[in-house]
Amino acid sequence: MSSERTGCILLRDYENLEKAGSGCFGLVLKAKKKGENFYSAIKVIHNDPTTGRTTLDEAEKLSRVSNHDSIVSCVEHWKDEFTKDEHDLFVRLVKPKKTEPFHYFPVGSRSLKVICIRMEYCENGTLKQWLKGRGSEINVWENVQVFLQLVRGVEHLHAHNLIHRDVKPDNILFHKKNAKIGDLGYSATHNTGDYLHTPQAGAALYRSPEQSYGVYGKSADYYALGLILFELFHPEAQKNVGQALTKLKFNRQIPTELRLSQPIITYLIGKLISVEPEKRPNSDEIVSKLRPLLEALKPSPERGQLRRIGKSAGCQHYERKCKVKVQQFPRRTCLVCKVIFAKYFCSTCNLFDDGEDATLIYHCHLCGICRKKTHENVRYKHCDCCGMCYPYAIKTEDGRLIGGAFLKHECKEDAGKMPCSVCHKAVHDSREPAVLAKCQHYVHKSCRDLFPE
C-alpha cells in the first residue's frame, strides 16, 4: 500500500519520515511535508482519554505563544488515525522499538487514534546534549547569550499567563544558534492571585521547593533557570548532574572556582534558587545584572567595522585583505602601514576606545569589566563582599608596591548596586573608577572632581 493512497493524513501528506525521539506516550518524527523543502518535527501521541486532552491543550498553548524566537513554534495540529495496514506501513517507515509507543497495533481495534502536533524542527539537538558534549571549556559570552534567550522565553510564557513547570535541559532545543523552550506538556495557566496548582509537576531534579506543595507561581520557572545557569558555568556538574544539583539545592554549595571566577553569575544563581519565591529576580532584574557582563564580553568588531576604522585612520590595506594584529599590550595595528586604529583595545573585553591611553586601562577578571585607572601605576583588587574594585598599591619606578589602600577601604555589602549619588548612574558596572565620598556614598571619580572638597 503506497502512502499516496492512504487516508491517514500523516502518511498521505508527509514524506521522509524518521524517528527523532520517543517518550512514554508517543514519538517525535522528523518529516517533510510534500511540496515543502524543509523539515518539521511532528509529535505523535495516543489519542485516548488519558493523554488526548492533555496533548490538545499543549498544542493550543504552543499556538498561543509560538510567535517568539525563544519558543519552539507550533505550525499546526490535527487528529489522525491509522488502519491496520497504515500502521504496518508506519512501523516499516519509522521503525519504533518494541518498547516504544506505536510498535504494536491495539488488539481488537479497527483503528489507532492519534493526535499530531507539527512544530519547527530544531536540528542542533537539546541543551542536555550540548552540555555533555562541550567538554570542560567555558565560553562566557555564549553561555550568557543562551541563558538570556531562555529568560526571554520564560518571560514570554509568563506574559501569556503560562507557567512552564518543566524547564530543564531536555526541553530546551537549539535551532541554529537560538535556544528554544519546548514541550509545554506540563505547563499550566496561571492567573494573578491564583497560586494553587498541581503538586509534583515537572522533573523532580529541576522542581522548585514550593512545587512539592502545590502552591506556587511564575517564580517556579526562575528556580529551574537558576539550576540551568549553574550547569552552564560548571562543566564538572555533567559528571554527576543529580549529585551536583542536589548539593546546590539543599546545601547551597557553589564551587570555589566558580565563585571566584564568575561573581556576577554566582550572585544570580544564589538569588534564583532562593527558597523564598519572592526573593527570586524576574527577567528585568536578570537582564540588568547580566547586561554589563555581556557588554564587557562583546566579540571583536566584524571585518567591515574594522575596515571603516582603518579607512578613517588613513589605512587603505583593508580594501584588499584584512591585516589586523593585536599587539601584546593592547593596540590594533595594520601590518603594512603600522596605522594604529585605536589607542586602546582591551584583548579581554574586545572594546575600542579612541583617545584613551592604554596604560590607563585595567581589566578585572573576577567581575569581567574593563575600567580606567586613576593613574598608570595604580594596582587594583576586587572585593568579593562589596563586588567592587579598589586601588590597593602604587608601583614605584624600581618595581616596589607601596600603599595598602585596599585594606583600608570601607567595605559595604553589595556596594556595587549603589548608584553614583551625583549622576545616578551605575557605579560598579561602568568603566569609570568609583571613590567613597566623605558623605559615605559611592561616586564616580569624575563626578566627585566636579565638586572639589
CSV table of C-alpha atoms in Angstrom, one decimal:
chain,number,residue,atom,x,y,z
A,1,MET,CA,0.0,0.0,0.0
A,2,SER,CA,1.6,3.3,-1.0
A,3,SER,CA,1.4,6.4,1.1
A,4,GLU,CA,-0.3,8.3,-1.7
A,5,ARG,CA,-3.4,6.1,-1.4
A,6,THR,CA,-3.7,6.1,2.4
A,7,GLY,CA,-6.4,8.0,4.3
A,8,CYS,CA,-4.1,8.8,7.2
A,9,ILE,CA,-3.1,12.5,6.9
A,10,LEU,CA,0.4,11.9,8.3
A,11,LEU,CA,1.2,9.2,5.7
A,12,ARG,CA,-0.6,11.0,2.9
A,13,ASP,CA,0.8,14.5,3.3
A,14,TYR,CA,4.3,13.8,4.6
A,15,GLU,CA,7.4,12.1,3.3
A,16,ASN,CA,10.9,11.1,4.5
A,17,LEU,CA,9.5,10.1,7.9
A,18,GLU,CA,12.3,9.4,10.5
A,19,LYS,CA,12.1,8.8,14.2
A,20,ALA,CA,13.7,11.7,16.1
A,21,GLY,CA,12.8,10.7,19.6
A,22,SER,CA,10.4,8.9,21.9
A,23,GLY,CA,8.6,9.2,25.2
A,24,CYS,CA,6.1,7.4,27.4
A,25,PHE,CA,3.1,8.4,25.3
A,26,GLY,CA,4.3,8.9,21.8
A,27,LEU,CA,7.0,9.5,19.2
A,28,VAL,CA,8.7,12.6,17.7
A,29,LEU,CA,9.2,12.3,14.0
A,30,LYS,CA,11.3,14.3,11.5
A,31,ALA,CA,9.4,14.7,8.3
A,32,LYS,CA,9.0,16.9,5.3
A,33,LYS,CA,5.6,18.0,4.1
A,34,LYS,CA,5.1,17.3,0.4
A,35,GLY,CA,5.7,20.4,-1.7
A,36,GLU,CA,8.0,22.0,1.0
A,37,ASN,CA,11.7,22.0,1.1
A,38,PHE,CA,12.3,22.0,4.9
A,39,TYR,CA,11.8,19.5,7.7
A,40,SER,CA,9.3,19.7,10.6
A,41,ALA,CA,9.2,17.9,13.9
A,42,ILE,CA,5.9,16.0,14.4
A,43,LYS,CA,4.9,14.8,17.8
A,44,VAL,CA,2.5,11.8,17.5
A,45,ILE,CA,0.6,11.0,20.7
A,46,HIS,CA,-2.0,8.4,21.5
A,47,ASN,CA,-5.5,10.0,21.4
A,48,ASP,CA,-7.0,8.3,24.5
A,49,PRO,CA,-8.9,9.7,27.4
A,50,THR,CA,-5.7,9.9,29.5
A,51,THR,CA,-3.4,11.7,27.1
A,52,GLY,CA,-5.6,13.1,24.3
A,53,ARG,CA,-7.0,16.2,26.2
A,54,THR,CA,-3.5,17.0,27.6
A,55,THR,CA,-2.0,16.8,24.1
A,56,LEU,CA,-4.6,19.1,22.6
A,57,ASP,CA,-4.1,21.5,25.5
A,58,GLU,CA,-0.3,21.5,24.8
A,59,ALA,CA,-0.9,22.2,21.1
A,60,GLU,CA,-3.3,25.1,21.8
A,61,LYS,CA,-0.8,26.6,24.3
A,62,LEU,CA,2.0,26.3,21.8
A,63,SER,CA,-0.1,28.0,19.2
A,64,ARG,CA,-0.7,30.9,21.6
A,65,VAL,CA,3.0,31.5,22.3
A,66,SER,CA,4.7,30.5,19.1
A,67,ASN,CA,5.5,34.0,17.8
A,68,HIS,CA,8.7,34.2,19.8
A,69,ASP,CA,12.3,33.4,18.9
A,70,SER,CA,12.9,31.5,22.2
A,71,ILE,CA,9.8,29.2,22.0
A,72,VAL,CA,9.6,26.2,19.7
A,73,SER,CA,6.8,27.3,17.3
A,74,CYS,CA,3.8,25.2,16.6
A,75,VAL,CA,2.7,25.1,12.9
A,76,GLU,CA,-0.5,23.1,13.1
A,77,HIS,CA,-2.1,20.1,14.9
A,78,TRP,CA,-4.7,17.6,13.9
A,79,LYS,CA,-6.4,14.3,14.9
A,80,ASP,CA,-5.5,11.4,12.8
A,81,GLU,CA,-5.9,7.6,12.8
A,82,PHE,CA,-4.2,4.5,11.3
A,83,THR,CA,-5.9,1.4,10.0
A,84,LYS,CA,-4.1,-1.9,10.5
A,85,ASP,CA,-2.4,-1.6,7.0
A,86,GLU,CA,-1.5,2.0,7.6
A,87,HIS,CA,0.0,1.1,10.9
A,88,ASP,CA,2.1,-1.6,9.4
A,89,LEU,CA,3.4,0.9,6.8
A,90,PHE,CA,4.1,3.4,9.6
A,91,VAL,CA,6.1,0.8,11.5
A,92,ARG,CA,8.2,0.0,8.4
A,93,LEU,CA,9.0,3.6,7.8
A,94,VAL,CA,9.6,4.8,11.3
A,95,LYS,CA,10.9,1.6,12.9
A,96,PRO,CA,9.9,2.1,16.5
A,97,LYS,CA,11.4,-0.3,19.0
A,98,LYS,CA,9.3,-2.9,20.7
A,99,THR,CA,9.4,-0.9,23.9
A,100,GLU,CA,8.3,2.3,22.3
A,101,PRO,CA,4.8,3.6,21.5
A,102,PHE,CA,3.1,2.5,18.3
A,103,HIS,CA,5.2,-0.6,17.8
A,104,TYR,CA,2.0,-2.7,18.3
A,105,PHE,CA,-1.5,-2.2,16.9
A,106,PRO,CA,-4.1,-2.5,19.6
A,107,VAL,CA,-5.7,-5.9,19.6
A,108,GLY,CA,-9.4,-6.0,18.6
A,109,SER,CA,-9.4,-2.4,17.3
A,110,ARG,CA,-10.3,-1.2,13.9
A,111,SER,CA,-8.1,1.8,14.0
A,112,LEU,CA,-5.4,3.5,16.1
A,113,LYS,CA,-6.3,7.1,17.0
A,114,VAL,CA,-3.6,9.7,17.4
A,115,ILE,CA,-3.0,13.4,17.8
A,116,CYS,CA,-0.3,15.0,15.7
A,117,ILE,CA,1.5,18.3,16.6
A,118,ARG,CA,3.6,19.8,13.8
A,119,MET,CA,6.4,22.0,15.1
A,120,GLU,CA,9.6,23.7,13.8
A,121,TYR,CA,12.4,21.2,13.6
A,122,CYS,CA,15.4,22.2,15.7
A,123,GLU,CA,18.3,20.4,14.1
A,124,ASN,CA,21.0,21.2,16.7
A,125,GLY,CA,19.8,18.9,19.5
A,126,THR,CA,19.0,19.7,23.1
A,127,LEU,CA,20.7,21.7,25.7
A,128,LYS,CA,21.4,18.5,27.6
A,129,GLN,CA,23.3,17.1,24.7
A,130,TRP,CA,25.2,20.3,24.2
A,131,LEU,CA,26.2,20.5,27.9
A,132,LYS,CA,27.5,16.9,27.8
A,133,GLY,CA,29.4,17.3,24.5
A,134,ARG,CA,31.2,20.6,25.1
A,135,GLY,CA,33.8,19.3,27.4
A,136,SER,CA,35.4,21.5,30.2
A,137,GLU,CA,35.7,24.7,28.1
A,138,ILE,CA,33.5,27.6,29.1
A,139,ASN,CA,32.6,30.4,26.7
A,140,VAL,CA,31.2,33.1,29.0
A,141,TRP,CA,29.7,35.1,26.1
A,142,GLU,CA,28.0,32.1,24.6
A,143,ASN,CA,26.6,30.9,28.0
A,144,VAL,CA,25.2,34.3,28.8
A,145,GLN,CA,23.6,34.6,25.4
A,146,VAL,CA,22.0,31.1,25.8
A,147,PHE,CA,20.7,31.9,29.3
A,148,LEU,CA,19.2,35.3,28.3
A,149,GLN,CA,17.4,33.6,25.4
A,150,LEU,CA,15.8,31.2,28.0
A,151,VAL,CA,15.0,34.1,30.3
A,152,ARG,CA,13.2,35.9,27.4
A,153,GLY,CA,11.3,32.6,26.5
A,154,VAL,CA,10.1,32.2,30.1
A,155,GLU,CA,9.1,35.9,30.2
A,156,HIS,CA,7.1,35.4,27.0
A,157,LEU,CA,5.3,32.4,28.5
A,158,HIS,CA,4.5,34.3,31.7
A,159,ALA,CA,3.2,37.3,29.7
A,160,HIS,CA,0.6,34.8,28.2
A,161,ASN,CA,-0.3,33.6,31.8
A,162,LEU,CA,1.5,30.3,31.4
A,163,ILE,CA,3.9,28.6,33.8
A,164,HIS,CA,6.1,26.0,32.1
A,165,ARG,CA,6.7,23.9,35.2
A,166,ASP,CA,9.2,21.6,33.5
A,167,VAL,CA,12.1,23.9,32.4
A,168,LYS,CA,15.1,21.5,32.0
A,169,PRO,CA,17.9,20.9,29.5
A,170,ASP,CA,16.0,18.1,27.9
A,171,ASN,CA,13.2,20.5,27.0
A,172,ILE,CA,15.5,23.2,25.5
A,173,LEU,CA,16.3,22.8,21.8
A,174,PHE,CA,18.8,24.5,19.6
A,175,HIS,CA,17.8,25.8,16.1
A,176,LYS,CA,21.0,27.2,14.6
A,177,LYS,CA,22.3,29.5,17.4
A,178,ASN,CA,19.0,30.1,19.1
A,179,ALA,CA,18.0,28.3,22.3
A,180,LYS,CA,14.2,27.5,22.3
A,181,ILE,CA,12.0,26.2,25.1
A,182,GLY,CA,9.7,23.3,24.0
A,183,ASP,CA,7.4,20.7,25.5
A,184,LEU,CA,4.6,22.5,27.2
A,185,GLY,CA,3.0,19.2,28.3
A,186,TYR,CA,3.3,20.2,32.0
A,187,SER,CA,2.5,23.9,31.5
A,188,ALA,CA,-0.4,25.4,33.4
A,189,THR,CA,-2.4,28.6,33.1
A,190,HIS,CA,-1.6,31.0,35.9
A,191,ASN,CA,-3.8,34.0,36.7
A,192,THR,CA,-2.8,36.8,39.1
A,193,GLY,CA,-3.5,35.7,42.7
A,194,ASP,CA,-4.1,32.1,41.8
A,195,TYR,CA,-1.3,30.0,43.3
A,196,LEU,CA,-2.9,26.6,43.7
A,197,HIS,CA,-1.6,24.2,41.1
A,198,THR,CA,-1.0,20.5,40.7
A,199,PRO,CA,1.9,19.4,43.0
A,200,GLN,CA,4.9,17.4,41.8
A,201,ALA,CA,4.6,18.6,38.2
A,202,GLY,CA,7.7,18.5,36.2
A,203,ALA,CA,11.1,16.8,36.6
A,204,ALA,CA,11.9,16.4,40.3
A,205,LEU,CA,15.6,17.5,39.9
A,206,TYR,CA,14.6,20.9,38.5
A,207,ARG,CA,11.5,21.4,40.6
A,208,SER,CA,11.2,24.3,42.9
A,209,PRO,CA,10.6,23.6,46.6
A,210,GLU,CA,7.1,25.1,46.6
A,211,GLN,CA,6.0,22.9,43.6
A,212,SER,CA,6.1,19.9,46.0
A,213,TYR,CA,3.2,21.5,47.9
A,214,GLY,CA,1.1,22.7,45.0
A,215,VAL,CA,1.2,26.4,46.0
A,216,TYR,CA,3.4,28.3,43.5
A,217,GLY,CA,3.5,30.8,40.7
A,218,LYS,CA,5.7,32.1,37.9
A,219,SER,CA,8.9,32.2,40.1
A,220,ALA,CA,9.0,28.4,40.0
A,221,ASP,CA,10.3,28.6,36.4
A,222,TYR,CA,13.0,31.0,37.5
A,223,TYR,CA,14.2,28.5,40.1
A,224,ALA,CA,14.8,26.0,37.3
A,225,LEU,CA,16.6,28.6,35.3
A,226,GLY,CA,19.0,29.1,38.3
A,227,LEU,CA,19.9,25.4,38.2
A,228,ILE,CA,20.5,25.6,34.4
A,229,LEU,CA,22.7,28.7,34.9
A,230,PHE,CA,24.8,26.6,37.3
A,231,GLU,CA,25.1,23.8,34.7
A,232,LEU,CA,26.1,26.3,32.0
A,233,PHE,CA,29.0,27.7,34.1
A,234,HIS,CA,30.1,24.5,35.9
A,235,PRO,CA,31.0,21.8,33.3
A,236,GLU,CA,32.1,19.4,36.1
A,237,ALA,CA,28.4,19.0,37.0
A,238,GLN,CA,27.9,16.8,34.0
A,239,LYS,CA,29.9,14.0,35.6
A,240,ASN,CA,27.0,13.6,38.0
A,241,VAL,CA,24.3,16.1,37.4
A,242,GLY,CA,22.0,14.7,40.1
A,243,GLN,CA,24.6,14.9,42.8
A,244,ALA,CA,25.8,18.4,41.7
A,245,LEU,CA,22.3,19.9,41.6
A,246,THR,CA,21.2,18.2,44.9
A,247,LYS,CA,24.2,19.7,46.7
A,248,LEU,CA,23.4,23.1,45.2
A,249,LYS,CA,19.7,22.9,46.1
A,250,PHE,CA,20.0,21.6,49.6
A,251,ASN,CA,23.4,22.6,50.8
A,252,ARG,CA,23.7,25.7,48.6
A,253,GLN,CA,27.3,24.7,47.7
A,254,ILE,CA,28.8,26.6,44.8
A,255,PRO,CA,32.3,25.5,43.9
A,256,THR,CA,35.0,27.9,44.9
A,257,GLU,CA,36.4,28.2,41.4
A,258,LEU,CA,33.0,29.4,40.1
A,259,ARG,CA,32.6,31.8,43.0
A,260,LEU,CA,36.0,33.4,42.3
A,261,SER,CA,35.9,33.4,38.5
A,262,GLN,CA,32.3,34.5,38.0
A,263,PRO,CA,30.9,36.6,40.9
A,264,ILE,CA,28.0,38.0,38.9
A,265,ILE,CA,26.9,34.6,37.8
A,266,THR,CA,27.3,33.2,41.4
A,267,TYR,CA,25.2,36.0,42.7
A,268,LEU,CA,22.4,35.3,40.2
A,269,ILE,CA,22.5,31.5,40.9
A,270,GLY,CA,22.1,32.2,44.6
A,271,LYS,CA,19.2,34.6,44.0
A,272,LEU,CA,17.4,32.3,41.5
A,273,ILE,CA,17.5,29.2,43.8
A,274,SER,CA,16.2,31.1,46.8
A,275,VAL,CA,13.9,29.0,48.9
A,276,GLU,CA,11.6,32.0,49.2
A,277,PRO,CA,10.0,32.6,45.8
A,278,GLU,CA,9.6,36.4,46.3
A,279,LYS,CA,13.4,36.8,46.6
A,280,ARG,CA,14.0,35.4,43.1
A,281,PRO,CA,14.8,38.0,40.5
A,282,ASN,CA,12.4,38.5,37.5
A,283,SER,CA,13.5,38.8,33.9
A,284,ASP,CA,14.2,42.5,34.0
A,285,GLU,CA,16.4,42.1,37.1
A,286,ILE,CA,18.3,39.3,35.5
A,287,VAL,CA,18.9,41.2,32.3
A,288,SER,CA,20.1,44.3,34.1
A,289,LYS,CA,22.6,42.2,36.1
A,290,LEU,CA,23.9,40.5,33.0
A,291,ARG,CA,24.0,43.4,30.6
A,292,PRO,CA,27.3,44.9,31.8
A,293,LEU,CA,28.9,41.4,31.7
A,294,LEU,CA,27.6,40.9,28.1
A,295,GLU,CA,28.9,44.4,27.1
A,296,ALA,CA,32.3,43.6,28.6
A,297,LEU,CA,32.5,40.4,26.6
A,298,LYS,CA,31.3,41.8,23.3
A,299,PRO,CA,33.1,40.0,20.5
A,300,SER,CA,35.6,41.8,18.3
A,301,PRO,CA,34.1,44.0,15.6
A,302,GLU,CA,33.3,42.5,12.2
A,303,ARG,CA,35.8,42.9,9.4
A,304,GLY,CA,33.6,45.5,7.9
A,305,GLN,CA,33.7,47.6,11.0
A,306,LEU,CA,37.5,47.2,11.2
A,307,ARG,CA,37.7,48.3,7.6
A,308,ARG,CA,35.8,51.5,8.4
A,309,ILE,CA,38.0,52.2,11.4
A,310,GLY,CA,41.1,51.6,9.3
A,311,LYS,CA,40.0,53.7,6.5
A,312,SER,CA,39.2,56.6,8.8
A,313,ALA,CA,42.7,56.3,10.2
A,314,GLY,CA,44.3,56.6,6.8
A,315,CYS,CA,44.9,52.8,6.2
A,316,GLN,CA,43.9,51.5,2.7
A,317,HIS,CA,45.0,47.9,3.2
A,318,TYR,CA,41.7,46.7,4.4
A,319,GLU,CA,40.3,47.2,0.9
A,320,ARG,CA,42.5,44.2,-0.2
A,321,LYS,CA,42.9,42.0,2.8
A,322,CYS,CA,42.2,42.2,6.5
A,323,LYS,CA,45.7,42.5,8.1
A,324,VAL,CA,45.0,43.1,11.7
A,325,LYS,CA,47.3,42.3,14.6
A,326,VAL,CA,46.6,42.5,18.3
A,327,GLN,CA,49.7,43.8,20.0
A,328,GLN,CA,50.7,42.4,23.3
A,329,PHE,CA,49.6,45.5,25.1
A,330,PRO,CA,46.6,46.2,23.5
A,331,ARG,CA,46.6,48.0,20.3
A,332,ARG,CA,45.3,47.2,16.8
A,333,THR,CA,47.8,47.9,14.1
A,334,CYS,CA,47.9,47.4,10.3
A,335,LEU,CA,50.8,45.1,9.5
A,336,VAL,CA,51.7,47.1,6.4
A,337,CYS,CA,51.5,50.8,7.2
A,338,LYS,CA,51.5,50.5,11.0
A,339,VAL,CA,48.4,52.7,11.4
A,340,ILE,CA,47.0,52.3,15.0
A,341,PHE,CA,43.3,52.0,14.8
A,342,ALA,CA,42.7,52.8,18.4
A,343,LYS,CA,44.9,53.9,21.2
A,344,TYR,CA,43.1,51.4,23.4
A,345,PHE,CA,41.9,47.9,22.7
A,346,CYS,CA,41.3,45.5,25.6
A,347,SER,CA,42.0,42.0,24.4
A,348,THR,CA,39.7,40.6,27.1
A,349,CYS,CA,36.7,42.9,26.5
A,350,ASN,CA,37.3,43.5,22.8
A,351,LEU,CA,36.3,47.1,23.3
A,352,PHE,CA,37.7,50.1,21.3
A,353,ASP,CA,38.0,53.4,22.9
A,354,ASP,CA,39.7,56.1,20.8
A,355,GLY,CA,41.8,58.6,22.6
A,356,GLU,CA,42.4,56.5,25.7
A,357,ASP,CA,45.9,55.8,26.9
A,358,ALA,CA,46.3,52.0,27.0
A,359,THR,CA,48.4,52.3,30.2
A,360,LEU,CA,45.3,53.7,32.0
A,361,ILE,CA,43.2,50.6,31.4
A,362,TYR,CA,42.8,47.6,33.6
A,363,HIS,CA,40.6,44.5,33.3
A,364,CYS,CA,39.1,42.8,36.3
A,365,HIS,CA,38.9,39.0,35.6
A,366,LEU,CA,36.6,38.5,38.6
A,367,CYS,CA,33.8,40.8,37.6
A,368,GLY,CA,34.6,40.8,33.9
A,369,ILE,CA,34.5,44.5,33.5
A,370,CYS,CA,37.2,46.8,32.0
A,371,ARG,CA,37.9,50.2,33.6
A,372,LYS,CA,40.1,53.2,33.5
A,373,LYS,CA,42.8,53.6,36.1
A,374,THR,CA,43.2,56.9,38.0
A,375,HIS,CA,47.0,56.6,37.5
A,376,GLU,CA,49.0,54.3,35.3
A,377,ASN,CA,51.0,52.9,38.3
A,378,VAL,CA,47.9,52.1,40.4
A,379,ARG,CA,47.2,48.4,41.1
A,380,TYR,CA,43.6,47.2,41.8
A,381,LYS,CA,42.0,44.4,43.7
A,382,HIS,CA,38.4,43.0,43.6
A,383,CYS,CA,36.5,42.9,46.9
A,384,ASP,CA,34.1,39.9,46.9
A,385,CYS,CA,31.9,41.4,49.7
A,386,CYS,CA,31.4,44.8,48.0
A,387,GLY,CA,31.5,43.5,44.5
A,388,MET,CA,33.8,46.4,43.6
A,389,CYS,CA,37.4,47.0,42.5
A,390,TYR,CA,39.6,49.2,44.7
A,391,PRO,CA,43.2,50.5,44.4
A,392,TYR,CA,45.5,48.7,46.8
A,393,ALA,CA,49.0,49.8,45.9
A,394,ILE,CA,51.2,52.0,43.7
A,395,LYS,CA,54.1,50.5,41.8
A,396,THR,CA,57.2,52.6,42.1
A,397,GLU,CA,59.8,53.1,39.4
A,398,ASP,CA,62.1,50.4,41.0
A,399,GLY,CA,59.2,47.9,40.9
A,400,ARG,CA,58.2,48.0,44.5
A,401,LEU,CA,54.5,48.1,45.6
A,402,ILE,CA,53.7,50.6,48.3
A,403,GLY,CA,50.4,51.6,49.8
A,404,GLY,CA,47.7,49.3,51.2
A,405,ALA,CA,44.7,51.4,50.4
A,406,PHE,CA,42.7,48.2,49.6
A,407,LEU,CA,42.9,47.1,53.2
A,408,LYS,CA,41.6,50.4,54.4
A,409,HIS,CA,38.6,50.7,52.1
A,410,GLU,CA,35.2,50.8,53.9
A,411,CYS,CA,33.7,47.5,52.9
A,412,LYS,CA,29.9,47.7,52.3
A,413,GLU,CA,28.0,44.6,51.3
A,414,ASP,CA,26.6,44.8,47.8
A,415,ALA,CA,28.1,48.3,47.4
A,416,GLY,CA,28.2,47.7,43.6
A,417,LYS,CA,24.4,48.1,43.5
A,418,MET,CA,24.6,51.7,44.8
A,419,PRO,CA,24.3,54.3,42.0
A,420,CYS,CA,26.5,57.3,41.9
A,421,SER,CA,25.0,60.0,44.1
A,422,VAL,CA,25.9,62.7,41.6
A,423,CYS,CA,24.9,61.3,38.2
A,424,HIS,CA,22.7,58.5,39.5
A,425,LYS,CA,24.2,56.0,37.0
A,426,ALA,CA,25.6,52.6,37.9
A,427,VAL,CA,28.9,52.7,39.8
A,428,HIS,CA,30.4,49.3,39.5
A,429,ASP,CA,29.0,48.4,36.1
A,430,SER,CA,30.6,51.4,34.4
A,431,ARG,CA,34.2,51.7,33.4
A,432,GLU,CA,34.7,54.9,35.5
A,433,PRO,CA,36.5,54.3,38.8
A,434,ALA,CA,34.5,54.9,41.9
A,435,VAL,CA,35.5,56.5,45.1
A,436,LEU,CA,34.0,56.8,48.6
A,437,ALA,CA,33.0,60.4,49.3
A,438,LYS,CA,33.0,62.0,52.8
A,439,CYS,CA,29.3,61.5,52.9
A,440,GLN,CA,29.9,57.7,52.7
A,441,HIS,CA,28.2,57.5,49.3
A,442,TYR,CA,30.0,56.0,46.3
A,443,VAL,CA,30.5,58.4,43.4
A,444,HIS,CA,32.4,58.2,40.1
A,445,LYS,CA,35.8,59.9,40.5
A,446,SER,CA,35.0,62.2,37.5
A,447,CYS,CA,31.7,63.2,39.3
A,448,ARG,CA,33.5,63.9,42.5
A,449,ASP,CA,36.0,66.1,40.7
A,450,LEU,CA,33.2,68.3,39.6
A,451,PHE,CA,32.8,69.3,43.3
A,452,PRO,CA,36.2,69.7,44.8
A,453,GLU,CA,36.3,69.4,48.5
